[in-house]
Coordinates of C-alpha atoms and ligand atoms in Angstrom, one line a residue:
M1 CA -18.0 -15.2 15.7
K2 CA -18.7 -17.2 12.7
Q3 CA -18.2 -15.0 9.7
I4 CA -14.9 -13.3 9.4
M5 CA -14.2 -10.7 6.8
V6 CA -10.6 -9.8 6.1
V7 CA -10.1 -6.4 4.5
G8 CA -7.1 -6.2 2.3
A9 CA -4.7 -8.9 1.1
G10 CA -1.5 -6.9 1.5
S11 CA 1.5 -7.9 3.6
V12 CA -0.6 -7.9 6.8
G13 CA -4.2 -8.8 5.8
G14 CA -2.9 -11.3 3.2
F15 CA -0.7 -13.1 5.6
F16 CA -3.0 -13.3 8.6
G17 CA -6.1 -13.8 6.5
A18 CA -4.6 -16.6 4.5
H19 CA -3.6 -18.4 7.7
L20 CA -7.0 -18.0 9.2
S21 CA -8.8 -19.2 6.0
K22 CA -6.6 -22.3 5.8
S23 CA -8.7 -24.1 8.3
N24 CA -11.8 -22.0 8.4
P25 CA -14.3 -21.9 5.5
N26 CA -16.0 -18.8 6.9
V27 CA -13.2 -16.4 6.2
S28 CA -13.9 -14.1 3.2
F29 CA -11.8 -11.2 1.7
L30 CA -12.8 -7.7 0.7
L31 CA -10.3 -6.7 -2.0
R32 CA -9.5 -4.0 -4.4
Q33 CA -10.2 -4.8 -8.1
R34 CA -6.6 -5.6 -9.0
T35 CA -6.0 -7.9 -6.1
L36 CA -9.5 -9.5 -6.5
A37 CA -8.8 -10.4 -10.1
A38 CA -5.5 -12.1 -9.1
V39 CA -7.0 -13.9 -6.1
K40 CA -9.9 -15.2 -8.2
Q41 CA -7.6 -16.5 -10.8
H42 CA -4.7 -17.9 -8.7
G43 CA -5.9 -17.9 -5.1
L44 CA -4.0 -16.2 -2.3
T45 CA -0.5 -17.5 -1.9
I46 CA 1.8 -17.2 1.1
R47 CA 5.4 -18.0 0.3
S48 CA 7.7 -18.5 3.3
A49 CA 10.7 -20.4 4.3
N50 CA 8.4 -22.1 6.7
G51 CA 6.3 -23.4 3.8
T52 CA 4.3 -22.2 1.0
F53 CA 0.5 -22.5 0.6
T54 CA -2.4 -21.2 -1.4
V55 CA -6.0 -20.6 -0.3
R56 CA -9.0 -19.9 -2.4
P57 CA -11.3 -17.9 -0.1
Q58 CA -14.5 -16.3 -1.1
S59 CA -13.7 -12.7 -2.1
S60 CA -15.2 -9.7 -3.6
S61 CA -14.6 -5.9 -4.0
D62 CA -18.2 -5.3 -2.7
P63 CA -18.9 -6.3 0.9
R64 CA -22.5 -6.9 0.0
D65 CA -21.5 -9.9 -2.0
L66 CA -19.9 -11.5 1.1
P67 CA -21.5 -13.1 4.2
R68 CA -22.3 -10.5 6.8
P69 CA -19.3 -10.3 9.1
D70 CA -19.3 -11.0 12.8
L71 CA -15.7 -10.0 12.8
V72 CA -13.9 -7.6 10.5
I73 CA -10.1 -7.7 10.4
L74 CA -8.6 -4.5 8.9
G75 CA -5.3 -4.9 7.3
V76 CA -5.3 -1.9 5.0
K77 CA -3.1 1.1 5.1
A78 CA -3.9 3.8 7.7
Y79 CA -4.8 6.3 5.0
D80 CA -7.4 3.9 3.4
L81 CA -9.4 3.7 6.6
E82 CA -12.1 6.2 5.8
G83 CA -12.8 4.8 2.4
V84 CA -13.0 1.2 3.8
L85 CA -15.4 2.3 6.5
T86 CA -17.7 3.8 3.9
Q87 CA -17.7 0.6 2.0
L88 CA -18.3 -1.5 5.1
E89 CA -21.0 0.6 6.8
P90 CA -23.9 -1.1 4.9
V91 CA -22.9 -4.6 6.0
L92 CA -22.1 -4.0 9.6
T93 CA -24.5 -5.1 12.3
E94 CA -24.9 -4.0 15.9
Q95 CA -22.9 -7.1 16.7
S96 CA -20.0 -6.8 14.3
V97 CA -16.6 -6.4 15.9
I98 CA -13.7 -4.7 14.1
L99 CA -10.1 -5.7 14.8
T100 CA -7.5 -3.3 13.5
L101 CA -4.1 -4.5 12.7
Q102 CA -3.1 -1.3 11.0
N103 CA -0.1 0.9 11.8
G104 CA -0.8 4.2 13.5
I105 CA -2.2 5.2 16.8
D106 CA -5.7 6.6 16.2
T107 CA -7.3 4.0 14.0
E108 CA -9.5 2.6 16.8
D109 CA -10.6 6.0 17.9
R110 CA -11.4 7.1 14.4
I111 CA -13.6 4.0 13.9
I112 CA -15.4 4.5 17.2
A113 CA -16.0 8.1 16.4
R114 CA -17.5 7.2 13.1
L115 CA -19.6 4.2 14.0
K116 CA -20.5 5.5 17.5
R117 CA -20.5 2.2 19.3
D118 CA -18.2 -0.1 21.2
C119 CA -17.3 -2.2 18.2
V120 CA -13.5 -2.2 18.2
V121 CA -10.8 -4.4 19.5
G122 CA -7.3 -3.0 19.3
G123 CA -4.5 -4.9 17.6
V124 CA -0.9 -4.7 16.7
A125 CA 0.8 -6.9 14.1
F126 CA 4.4 -8.1 14.3
I127 CA 5.4 -9.3 11.0
Y128 CA 7.7 -8.7 8.1
S129 CA 6.3 -9.7 4.8
K130 CA 5.9 -8.1 1.4
I131 CA 3.6 -8.1 -1.6
A132 CA 5.4 -10.0 -4.3
A133 CA 2.6 -9.6 -6.8
P134 CA -1.2 -9.1 -6.3
G135 CA -2.3 -12.2 -4.4
V136 CA 1.2 -13.4 -3.5
I137 CA 2.7 -12.5 -0.2
D138 CA 6.3 -13.3 0.7
H139 CA 6.7 -13.8 4.4
Y140 CA 10.1 -13.3 6.0
K141 CA 9.9 -12.7 9.8
K142 CA 7.6 -13.1 12.8
G143 CA 3.9 -13.3 12.2
A144 CA 2.3 -12.7 15.5
V145 CA -0.4 -10.3 16.9
A146 CA -1.3 -8.7 20.1
I147 CA -4.9 -7.8 20.8
G148 CA -6.7 -6.1 23.5
E149 CA -9.9 -4.3 24.6
L150 CA -9.2 -0.6 24.7
M151 CA -10.4 -0.6 28.3
G152 CA -8.0 -3.4 29.1
H153 CA -10.6 -5.9 30.3
E154 CA -10.7 -9.6 29.1
S155 CA -13.9 -9.8 27.2
Q156 CA -15.7 -12.7 25.6
R157 CA -15.0 -11.4 22.1
L158 CA -11.4 -10.9 22.9
L159 CA -11.0 -14.5 23.9
Q160 CA -12.9 -15.6 20.8
I161 CA -10.6 -13.8 18.6
R162 CA -7.6 -15.2 20.4
D163 CA -9.0 -18.7 19.8
L164 CA -9.4 -17.9 16.1
F165 CA -5.8 -16.9 15.8
A166 CA -4.6 -19.8 18.0
S167 CA -6.5 -22.4 15.9
A168 CA -4.8 -20.9 12.8
G169 CA -1.4 -21.3 14.4
I170 CA -0.8 -17.6 14.8
P171 CA 0.7 -16.5 18.1
C172 CA -1.7 -14.1 19.7
Q173 CA -0.9 -12.3 22.9
L174 CA -3.6 -10.7 25.0
S175 CA -2.6 -7.2 25.9
K176 CA -4.0 -5.5 29.0
D177 CA -2.8 -2.2 27.7
I178 CA -3.2 -2.3 23.9
R179 CA -2.9 1.4 23.6
R180 CA 0.6 1.2 25.1
S181 CA 1.4 -1.8 22.8
K182 CA 0.4 0.3 19.9
W183 CA 2.5 3.3 21.1
E184 CA 5.5 0.9 21.5
K185 CA 5.1 -0.3 18.0
M186 CA 4.6 3.3 16.9
C187 CA 8.1 4.1 18.3
W188 CA 9.6 1.3 16.3
N189 CA 7.8 2.4 13.2
C190 CA 8.7 6.1 13.5
V191 CA 12.3 5.2 13.9
F192 CA 13.0 2.6 11.4
N193 CA 10.5 3.3 8.7
P194 CA 11.9 6.8 7.8
I195 CA 15.5 5.9 8.5
T196 CA 15.5 2.9 6.1
V197 CA 14.2 5.2 3.4
L198 CA 16.6 8.0 4.1
I199 CA 19.7 5.7 4.2
D200 CA 18.2 3.5 1.4
D201 CA 19.2 0.5 3.3
K202 CA 18.2 -2.2 5.8
V203 CA 17.8 -1.6 9.5
A204 CA 21.2 -3.0 10.4
Q205 CA 22.8 -0.1 8.6
A206 CA 21.2 2.3 11.1
L207 CA 22.0 0.1 14.1
D208 CA 25.7 -0.1 13.2
H209 CA 26.4 3.7 13.2
P210 CA 26.6 4.9 16.8
E211 CA 25.7 8.5 15.8
M212 CA 22.4 7.1 14.7
M213 CA 21.6 6.2 18.4
G214 CA 21.3 9.9 19.2
V215 CA 18.8 10.4 16.4
I216 CA 16.8 7.3 17.5
R217 CA 16.7 8.6 21.1
Q218 CA 15.4 12.0 20.0
I219 CA 12.7 10.5 17.8
V220 CA 11.5 8.2 20.6
G221 CA 11.9 10.9 23.2
E222 CA 9.5 13.1 21.3
I223 CA 7.0 10.3 20.8
A224 CA 7.2 9.5 24.5
A225 CA 6.5 13.0 25.4
V226 CA 3.5 13.2 23.2
S227 CA 2.2 9.8 24.4
A228 CA 2.7 10.7 28.1
A229 CA 0.7 13.9 27.5
L230 CA -2.0 11.6 26.0
K231 CA -1.9 9.6 29.2
V232 CA 0.0 6.6 27.8
P233 CA 3.4 6.7 29.6
L234 CA 6.1 4.7 27.9
P235 CA 9.1 3.2 29.7
A236 CA 12.1 5.4 30.3
D237 CA 14.4 3.1 28.3
M238 CA 12.0 2.9 25.3
A239 CA 14.7 3.8 22.8
D240 CA 17.0 1.1 24.0
R241 CA 14.1 -1.4 23.7
V242 CA 13.4 -0.4 20.2
V243 CA 17.0 -1.0 19.3
K244 CA 17.1 -4.3 21.1
W245 CA 14.0 -5.6 19.3
T246 CA 15.7 -4.7 16.1
Q247 CA 18.9 -6.7 16.5
E248 CA 17.2 -10.0 15.7
I249 CA 15.7 -8.6 12.5
R250 CA 18.8 -6.8 11.4
D251 CA 18.5 -7.7 7.7
I252 CA 15.0 -6.3 7.1
H253 CA 13.7 -3.3 5.3
T254 CA 10.5 -1.7 6.5
S255 CA 7.0 -1.3 5.1
M256 CA 7.8 2.3 4.3
Y257 CA 10.9 1.3 2.4
D258 CA 8.9 -1.3 0.5
D259 CA 6.1 1.2 -0.2
W260 CA 8.6 3.7 -1.5
K261 CA 10.4 1.2 -3.7
A262 CA 7.0 -0.1 -5.1
G263 CA 5.9 3.5 -5.8
R264 CA 3.1 3.3 -3.3
R265 CA 2.2 6.1 -0.9
T266 CA 3.9 5.9 2.5
E267 CA 2.2 6.1 5.9
I268 CA 4.5 9.0 7.0
R269 CA 1.5 11.2 7.8
N270 CA 0.1 8.5 10.1
L271 CA 3.5 7.9 11.8
N272 CA 6.0 10.7 12.4
G273 CA 3.5 13.2 10.8
Y274 CA 0.9 12.2 13.5
I275 CA 3.5 12.9 16.2
V276 CA 4.1 16.3 14.8
D277 CA 0.4 17.1 14.6
Q278 CA -0.3 16.0 18.1
G279 CA 2.8 17.7 19.4
R280 CA 1.5 21.0 17.8
V281 CA -1.9 20.6 19.5
L282 CA -0.3 19.7 22.9
G283 CA 2.5 22.3 22.7
I284 CA 5.2 19.7 22.7
P285 CA 8.2 20.3 20.3
T286 CA 8.9 17.5 17.9
P287 CA 11.7 18.9 15.7
V288 CA 13.3 15.5 14.8
N289 CA 9.9 13.9 13.8
E290 CA 9.1 17.0 11.8
A291 CA 12.5 16.7 10.0
M292 CA 11.8 13.0 9.3
T293 CA 8.3 13.8 8.0
A294 CA 9.6 16.6 5.7
M295 CA 12.5 14.5 4.4
I296 CA 10.3 11.4 3.7
K297 CA 7.8 13.5 1.8
A298 CA 10.5 15.1 -0.2
V299 CA 12.2 11.7 -1.0
T300 CA 9.1 9.7 -1.7
E301 CA 6.4 11.9 -3.1
K302 CA 6.7 12.4 -6.8
E303 CA 7.1 15.8 -8.3
K304 CA 3.8 17.5 -8.8
A305 CA 2.0 16.8 -12.0
G306 CA -1.3 17.8 -13.5
P307 CA -2.9 21.1 -14.5
G308 CA -1.6 23.1 -11.6
V309 CA 2.1 22.9 -12.7
V310 CA 4.2 23.6 -15.8
R311 CA 7.1 21.3 -16.5
I312 CA 10.2 22.4 -18.4
D313 CA 12.0 19.4 -20.0
G314 CA 13.7 18.3 -23.2
A315 CA 17.1 19.6 -23.9
V316 CA 17.8 20.5 -20.3
V317 CA 20.2 19.0 -17.8
Q318 CA 17.4 18.2 -15.4
P319 CA 13.6 18.8 -15.9
V320 CA 12.0 21.3 -13.5
V321 CA 8.4 21.6 -12.4
L322 CA 6.9 24.9 -11.3
D323 CA 3.6 25.8 -9.8
R324 CA 2.1 29.2 -9.3
T325 CA 3.8 29.8 -6.0
A326 CA 7.1 29.0 -7.4
I327 CA 6.6 31.2 -10.5
R328 CA 5.4 34.1 -8.2
Q329 CA 8.7 33.9 -6.4
L330 CA 10.9 34.2 -9.5
P331 CA 12.8 37.6 -9.7
E332 CA 10.6 40.7 -9.8
D333 CA 12.2 41.9 -13.1
H334 CA 10.7 39.0 -14.9
Q335 CA 7.2 39.6 -13.5
I336 CA 4.6 41.6 -15.4
E337 CA 1.9 42.8 -13.1
D338 CA -0.7 43.6 -15.7
V339 CA -0.4 42.3 -19.2
S340 CA -3.2 44.4 -20.5
K341 CA -0.6 47.2 -20.9
V342 CA 1.2 45.2 -23.5
M343 CA -1.8 43.2 -24.8
P344 CA -5.1 44.9 -24.3
S345 CA -7.3 41.9 -24.9
M346 CA -5.6 40.0 -22.0
K347 CA -5.7 40.6 -18.3
G348 CA -3.6 39.3 -15.4
R349 CA -0.1 38.7 -14.1
A350 CA 2.5 37.0 -16.2
I351 CA 6.1 35.9 -16.0
R352 CA 8.5 36.5 -18.9
V353 CA 9.4 33.2 -20.5
K354 CA 12.9 34.4 -20.3
G355 CA 12.7 34.2 -16.6
L356 CA 11.3 30.7 -16.7
L357 CA 14.0 29.6 -19.1
D358 CA 16.6 30.8 -16.7
V359 CA 15.5 28.2 -14.1
P360 CA 16.7 25.0 -15.8
A361 CA 20.2 24.6 -17.2
L362 CA 19.6 24.4 -21.0
R363 CA 21.8 22.1 -23.1
I364 CA 24.3 24.1 -25.1
Q365 CA 22.7 23.3 -28.5
A366 CA 19.2 24.2 -27.5
D367 CA 17.6 26.5 -30.0
H368 CA 13.8 26.1 -30.0
V369 CA 11.1 25.9 -27.5
T370 CA 7.8 24.1 -27.9
F371 CA 4.9 25.1 -25.7
H372 CA 2.4 22.1 -25.2
S373 CA -1.1 22.3 -23.8
F374 CA -1.5 19.9 -21.0
D375 CA -4.0 17.9 -22.9
G376 CA -1.3 17.3 -25.5
M377 CA -3.6 18.6 -28.3
Y378 CA -2.1 22.0 -29.1
A379 CA 1.4 23.2 -29.4
A380 CA 3.4 26.1 -30.7
T381 CA 7.1 26.1 -31.4
L382 CA 9.3 29.3 -31.3
S383 CA 13.0 29.8 -31.7
L384 CA 14.7 30.1 -28.3
Q385 CA 15.4 33.8 -29.1
Q386 CA 11.7 34.5 -29.9
A387 CA 10.5 32.7 -26.8
R388 CA 12.9 34.8 -24.7
D389 CA 12.2 38.1 -26.3
F390 CA 8.4 37.8 -26.7
G391 CA 7.0 35.0 -24.6
L392 CA 4.9 35.8 -21.5
L393 CA 3.2 33.1 -19.4
L394 CA 0.0 34.4 -17.9
Y395 CA -0.5 32.7 -14.5
E396 CA -2.6 34.8 -12.2
L397 CA -5.8 36.9 -12.4
D398 CA -6.9 39.0 -9.4
G399 CA -4.6 37.0 -7.0
E400 CA -6.1 33.7 -8.1
P401 CA -4.9 31.0 -10.6
L402 CA -5.8 32.1 -14.2
P403 CA -9.1 30.3 -14.8
D404 CA -9.7 27.5 -17.2
G405 CA -12.1 29.6 -19.3
K406 CA -9.3 32.1 -19.8
G407 CA -6.9 29.5 -21.0
G408 CA -5.5 28.9 -17.5
P409 CA -3.8 27.9 -15.3
F410 CA -1.0 28.9 -17.6
R411 CA -1.3 30.6 -21.0
L412 CA 1.4 31.6 -23.4
I413 CA 1.0 34.9 -25.1
T414 CA 3.5 36.6 -27.4
P415 CA 2.6 40.2 -27.8
G416 CA 4.7 41.9 -30.5
L417 CA 5.8 38.7 -32.3
G418 CA 3.8 39.6 -35.4
D419 CA 2.7 36.9 -37.8
L420 CA 4.5 34.2 -35.9
C421 CA 2.5 35.0 -32.8
A422 CA 1.9 32.0 -30.6
N423 CA -1.0 31.7 -28.1
V424 CA -1.4 28.4 -26.2
K425 CA -4.1 27.9 -23.6
G426 CA -3.5 25.5 -20.7
V427 CA 0.3 25.2 -21.1
G428 CA 1.5 22.1 -19.2
R429 CA 4.9 21.5 -20.7
I430 CA 7.6 23.7 -22.1
E431 CA 9.9 21.5 -24.2
I432 CA 13.4 22.8 -24.9
R433 CA 14.5 21.5 -28.2
V434 CA 17.5 21.1 -30.5
G435 CA 15.8 22.0 -33.8
P436 CA 12.1 22.8 -34.4
G437 CA 9.3 20.9 -32.8
K438 CA 5.5 20.3 -32.8
D439 CA 3.3 23.1 -34.0
T440 CA -0.5 22.8 -34.4
R441 CA -1.2 26.5 -34.8
P442 CA -3.7 27.2 -37.6
S443 CA -2.5 29.7 -40.1
E444 CA -5.1 32.0 -38.9
R445 CA -3.7 33.7 -35.8
P446 CA -5.5 34.5 -32.7
P447 CA -6.8 38.1 -32.3
D448 CA -4.3 40.6 -30.9
C449 CA -1.4 38.6 -32.0
A450 CA 0.5 40.9 -34.1
T451 CA 0.0 43.9 -32.0
G452 CA 2.5 45.6 -29.8
A453 CA 1.3 47.6 -26.9
G454 CA -1.7 49.7 -27.5
S455 CA -3.5 48.3 -30.6
S456 CA -5.7 45.3 -30.9
S457 CA -6.8 45.5 -34.4
S458 CA -5.1 42.8 -36.5
H459 CA -6.3 39.3 -36.6
R460 CA -4.2 38.1 -39.4
I461 CA -4.9 35.4 -41.8
T462 CA -1.7 34.2 -43.3
Ligands
LIG501 N1 -4.6 24.7 -25.9 C1 -5.1 25.5 -27.0 N2 -4.6 26.7 -27.1 C2 -5.1 27.5 -28.1 C3 -6.0 27.0 -29.1 C4 -6.4 25.6 -28.9 O1 -7.2 25.1 -29.7 N3 -5.9 24.9 -27.8 N4 -6.4 27.7 -30.2 C5 -5.7 28.9 -30.4 C6 -6.4 29.8 -31.3 S1 -6.5 29.5 -32.9 C7 -7.1 30.9 -30.8 S2 -7.9 32.0 -31.9 C8 -7.0 31.3 -29.4 C9 -8.4 31.4 -28.9 O2 -8.4 31.9 -27.6 P1 -9.7 32.3 -26.8 O3 -10.4 30.9 -26.5 O4 -9.3 32.9 -25.5 O5 -10.5 33.1 -27.7 O6 -6.3 30.3 -28.6 C10 -5.2 29.7 -29.2 N5 -4.7 28.8 -28.3
LIG502 MO1 -7.6 31.3 -33.9

């Protein structure tokens, strides 16, 4: 195993890769653009109380620029696996071995299913480190790995990998049951990752509240039931072990906490979410993991944005974001099933703007409303009263989102407003204002504007 390719220079790949490359010139890195630029300029630096060092390994964002790997070490997030495999496929040979140090349970199986050969060595990383900046990893605790053949045997390649780690000074334990090791780490992850986010604090804060022990036992109990059904029995005292491991690292946060604070996506779907999915398939109830998954998504995933939603902001106590489903669930008396009755040139379902403006708490002085297209190019401003009395937001046609070509997914129309008529295609933002706002309407008004129900004659030029 001469050529080693480390994928990712995050808290795991960066730490272990940098150690490996310290004494081995055949370690290269496959990196994302941003990290690559930083590593090319400043090298890859590990800062630690045990010592700080920088390596300058060969690196690229295209694996074809790097030596063909005999060993690939994956240290990327579980959700990046598929993309990385697509990138790697052209440079892998029949002999290339892949070692996974990722969180999650099914990484190894997903790789085998995709590459269809016995190319995977399972791994678990025990480390607490953080990305301080691209190419700079702060290392706090541990820094060991466990590796094992999925079938449990002691292969030549396994011993070679162990020797690679050993010569880099990284403790590397051979596991005869790497699947179980991964499930045990999974238990820890599924307990402390979501809890540190939900309590917005370090792990000690969870350990020191006895009521939390019940929650921990339930999370682990559900995981153990799922893993047992998948033929990986865990010890009966698994929850106590998870807590005991944690006492010596009381002051840490977790990777999920760090991902959350750094605005990165979390691995919740690959952790508690995976337990929920498997539980569903196996008929095993996993209510606490389900609650954790739901709460983490709600806490960490940003409000929806983009063309599928409309945001009401400005002079409001708190901005709100609504999608078609949310709008459809607003009270019936604000819904207009078929706007062609009030505006013959238009078709579809609409919500009265009055109903929309009831959702956020408006500031007391609010008196105008500006409807912005989501591309920011077009806007119409009405007085709050006009918007309430005349504004309709078209949002559905034949049970589907209002199509682009018809000014969807949200289109403001104002039948009956006369010369002031406002018609905005692709509304993305409704800005509540104190005083008038942006208006790009041409003086020539769209057809149908000035009409009330029934007529469609006047296209006024003012
Ligand atoms: N976002 C956006 N909405 C818009 C416009 C625009 O340029 N951008 N033009 C307005 C004008 S002047 C007219 S006449 C109508 C045209 O609507 P139509 O494309 O359905 O005919 O959209 C109105 N709404
Ligand atoms: Mo127009």
